mmCIF file of C-alpha atoms in Angstrom:
data_model
loop_
_atom_site.group_PDB
_atom_site.id
_atom_site.type_symbol
_atom_site.label_atom_id
_atom_site.label_comp_id
_atom_site.label_asym_id
_atom_site.label_seq_id
_atom_site.Cartn_x
_atom_site.Cartn_y
_atom_site.Cartn_z
ATOM 1 C CA MET A 1 0.000 0.000 0.000
ATOM 2 C CA ALA A 2 1.276 3.444 -0.852
ATOM 3 C CA ILE A 3 1.555 6.250 1.643
ATOM 4 C CA ALA A 4 -1.638 8.281 1.897
ATOM 5 C CA THR A 5 -1.743 12.072 1.802
ATOM 6 C CA VAL A 6 -3.948 13.848 4.322
ATOM 7 C CA THR A 7 -4.915 17.508 4.516
ATOM 8 C CA ASP A 8 -6.529 19.777 7.078
ATOM 9 C CA SER A 9 -9.887 19.148 5.396
ATOM 10 C CA SER A 10 -9.503 15.347 5.118
ATOM 11 C CA PHE A 11 -7.864 14.766 8.530
ATOM 12 C CA GLU A 12 -11.031 13.973 10.470
ATOM 13 C CA GLN A 13 -12.289 11.458 7.888
ATOM 14 C CA ASP A 14 -8.927 9.904 6.952
ATOM 15 C CA VAL A 15 -7.300 9.791 10.392
ATOM 16 C CA LEU A 16 -9.705 10.326 13.286
ATOM 17 C CA LYS A 17 -12.498 8.147 11.847
ATOM 18 C CA SER A 18 -10.191 5.442 10.453
ATOM 19 C CA GLU A 19 -10.962 1.835 11.407
ATOM 20 C CA THR A 20 -7.233 1.032 11.522
ATOM 21 C CA PRO A 21 -4.483 2.943 13.339
ATOM 22 C CA VAL A 22 -2.961 5.786 11.294
ATOM 23 C CA LEU A 23 0.621 7.002 11.550
ATOM 24 C CA VAL A 24 0.724 10.648 10.473
ATOM 25 C CA ASP A 25 4.065 12.038 9.298
ATOM 26 C CA TYR A 26 4.048 15.824 9.673
ATOM 27 C CA TRP A 27 6.630 17.022 7.140
ATOM 28 C CA ALA A 28 7.701 19.782 4.724
ATOM 29 C CA GLU A 29 9.573 19.737 1.415
ATOM 30 C CA TRP A 30 12.441 21.834 2.823
ATOM 31 C CA CYS A 31 13.014 19.448 5.778
ATOM 32 C CA GLY A 32 16.124 17.276 5.287
ATOM 33 C CA PRO A 33 15.320 14.754 8.064
ATOM 34 C CA CYS A 34 11.776 14.435 6.642
ATOM 35 C CA ARG A 35 13.192 13.471 3.245
ATOM 36 C CA MET A 36 15.629 11.106 4.972
ATOM 37 C CA ILE A 37 12.871 9.000 6.614
ATOM 38 C CA ALA A 38 10.540 9.027 3.589
ATOM 39 C CA PRO A 39 11.971 5.832 1.983
ATOM 40 C CA ALA A 40 11.751 3.993 5.329
ATOM 41 C CA LEU A 41 8.108 5.038 5.744
ATOM 42 C CA GLU A 42 7.408 3.893 2.176
ATOM 43 C CA ASP A 43 8.859 0.439 2.963
ATOM 44 C CA LEU A 44 7.036 0.244 6.295
ATOM 45 C CA SER A 45 3.711 1.124 4.647
ATOM 46 C CA LYS A 46 4.059 -2.162 2.717
ATOM 47 C CA GLU A 47 5.316 -4.121 5.733
ATOM 48 C CA PHE A 48 2.428 -2.963 7.954
ATOM 49 C CA ASP A 49 -0.228 -3.040 5.211
ATOM 50 C CA GLY A 50 -3.599 -3.823 6.796
ATOM 51 C CA LYS A 51 -2.316 -3.123 10.339
ATOM 52 C CA VAL A 52 -1.588 0.596 10.113
ATOM 53 C CA THR A 53 -2.074 3.297 7.498
ATOM 54 C CA ILE A 54 0.904 5.591 6.980
ATOM 55 C CA ALA A 55 -0.073 9.099 5.927
ATOM 56 C CA LYS A 56 1.823 12.320 5.260
ATOM 57 C CA LEU A 57 0.609 15.827 6.076
ATOM 58 C CA ASN A 58 2.534 18.756 4.572
ATOM 59 C CA ILE A 59 2.659 21.392 7.321
ATOM 60 C CA ASP A 60 3.263 24.259 4.872
ATOM 61 C CA HIS A 61 0.060 23.509 2.941
ATOM 62 C CA ASN A 62 -1.990 22.416 5.987
ATOM 63 C CA PRO A 63 -1.171 24.617 9.006
ATOM 64 C CA GLN A 64 -4.327 24.004 11.070
ATOM 65 C CA THR A 65 -3.818 20.343 12.010
ATOM 66 C CA PRO A 66 -0.170 20.612 13.198
ATOM 67 C CA SER A 67 -1.111 23.634 15.276
ATOM 68 C CA LYS A 68 -4.106 21.792 16.792
ATOM 69 C CA TYR A 69 -1.869 18.885 17.864
ATOM 70 C CA GLY A 70 1.049 21.013 19.077
ATOM 71 C CA VAL A 71 3.571 20.028 16.397
ATOM 72 C CA ARG A 72 6.658 22.164 17.061
ATOM 73 C CA GLY A 73 9.362 20.372 15.071
ATOM 74 C CA ILE A 74 9.439 18.115 12.061
ATOM 75 C CA PRO A 75 9.447 15.336 11.275
ATOM 76 C CA THR A 76 6.846 14.570 13.930
ATOM 77 C CA LEU A 77 5.193 11.160 13.766
ATOM 78 C CA MET A 78 1.892 10.553 15.562
ATOM 79 C CA VAL A 79 -0.029 7.305 15.722
ATOM 80 C CA PHE A 80 -3.781 7.774 16.052
ATOM 81 C CA LYS A 81 -5.975 4.917 17.284
ATOM 82 C CA GLY A 82 -9.720 5.359 17.663
ATOM 83 C CA GLY A 83 -9.452 9.093 16.993
ATOM 84 C CA GLN A 84 -6.904 9.643 19.787
ATOM 85 C CA ILE A 85 -3.135 10.102 19.800
ATOM 86 C CA ALA A 86 -1.616 6.796 20.919
ATOM 87 C CA ALA A 87 2.064 7.771 20.534
ATOM 88 C CA THR A 88 4.296 10.575 19.281
ATOM 89 C CA LYS A 89 7.919 10.696 18.110
ATOM 90 C CA VAL A 90 9.831 13.787 17.013
ATOM 91 C CA GLY A 91 12.857 13.598 14.754
ATOM 92 C CA ALA A 92 14.284 11.180 12.225
ATOM 93 C CA MET A 93 14.851 7.531 13.125
ATOM 94 C CA GLN A 94 16.401 4.522 11.438
ATOM 95 C CA LYS A 95 13.949 2.211 9.660
ATOM 96 C CA SER A 96 14.519 -0.553 12.246
ATOM 97 C CA ASP A 97 13.731 1.847 15.111
ATOM 98 C CA LEU A 98 10.633 3.106 13.297
ATOM 99 C CA ALA A 99 9.438 -0.471 12.802
ATOM 100 C CA LYS A 100 9.978 -1.319 16.488
ATOM 101 C CA TRP A 101 8.144 1.823 17.569
ATOM 102 C CA ILE A 102 5.172 1.115 15.265
ATOM 103 C CA LYS A 103 4.989 -2.515 16.498
ATOM 104 C CA SER A 104 5.072 -1.359 20.126
ATOM 105 C CA VAL A 105 2.130 0.986 19.505
ATOM 106 C CA VAL A 106 -0.103 -1.030 17.164
ATOM 107 C CA GLY A 107 0.978 -4.562 18.077
#
């Protein structure tokens, strides 16, 4: 499964009302660490297909959602389960660490 794109207007439907957990990657095109973790997230979206949806939200184009959830630095990764934040990580991580973190949150 490919990485989904969410926006301020689609966030409630795509993330908060999702049946499966959603990992939201708050990012921007100018962010080096964001670009660094993008291939790992792409791989993990296939590995966790059916267990978790991985979605990206561009903070430059969608300022309301990051502000609502207190995003201060990017990349910020938040896992939402049942419309609530289940876990948050700030900063780039290795693919193996990302995978462990996702498994610890979604099982």
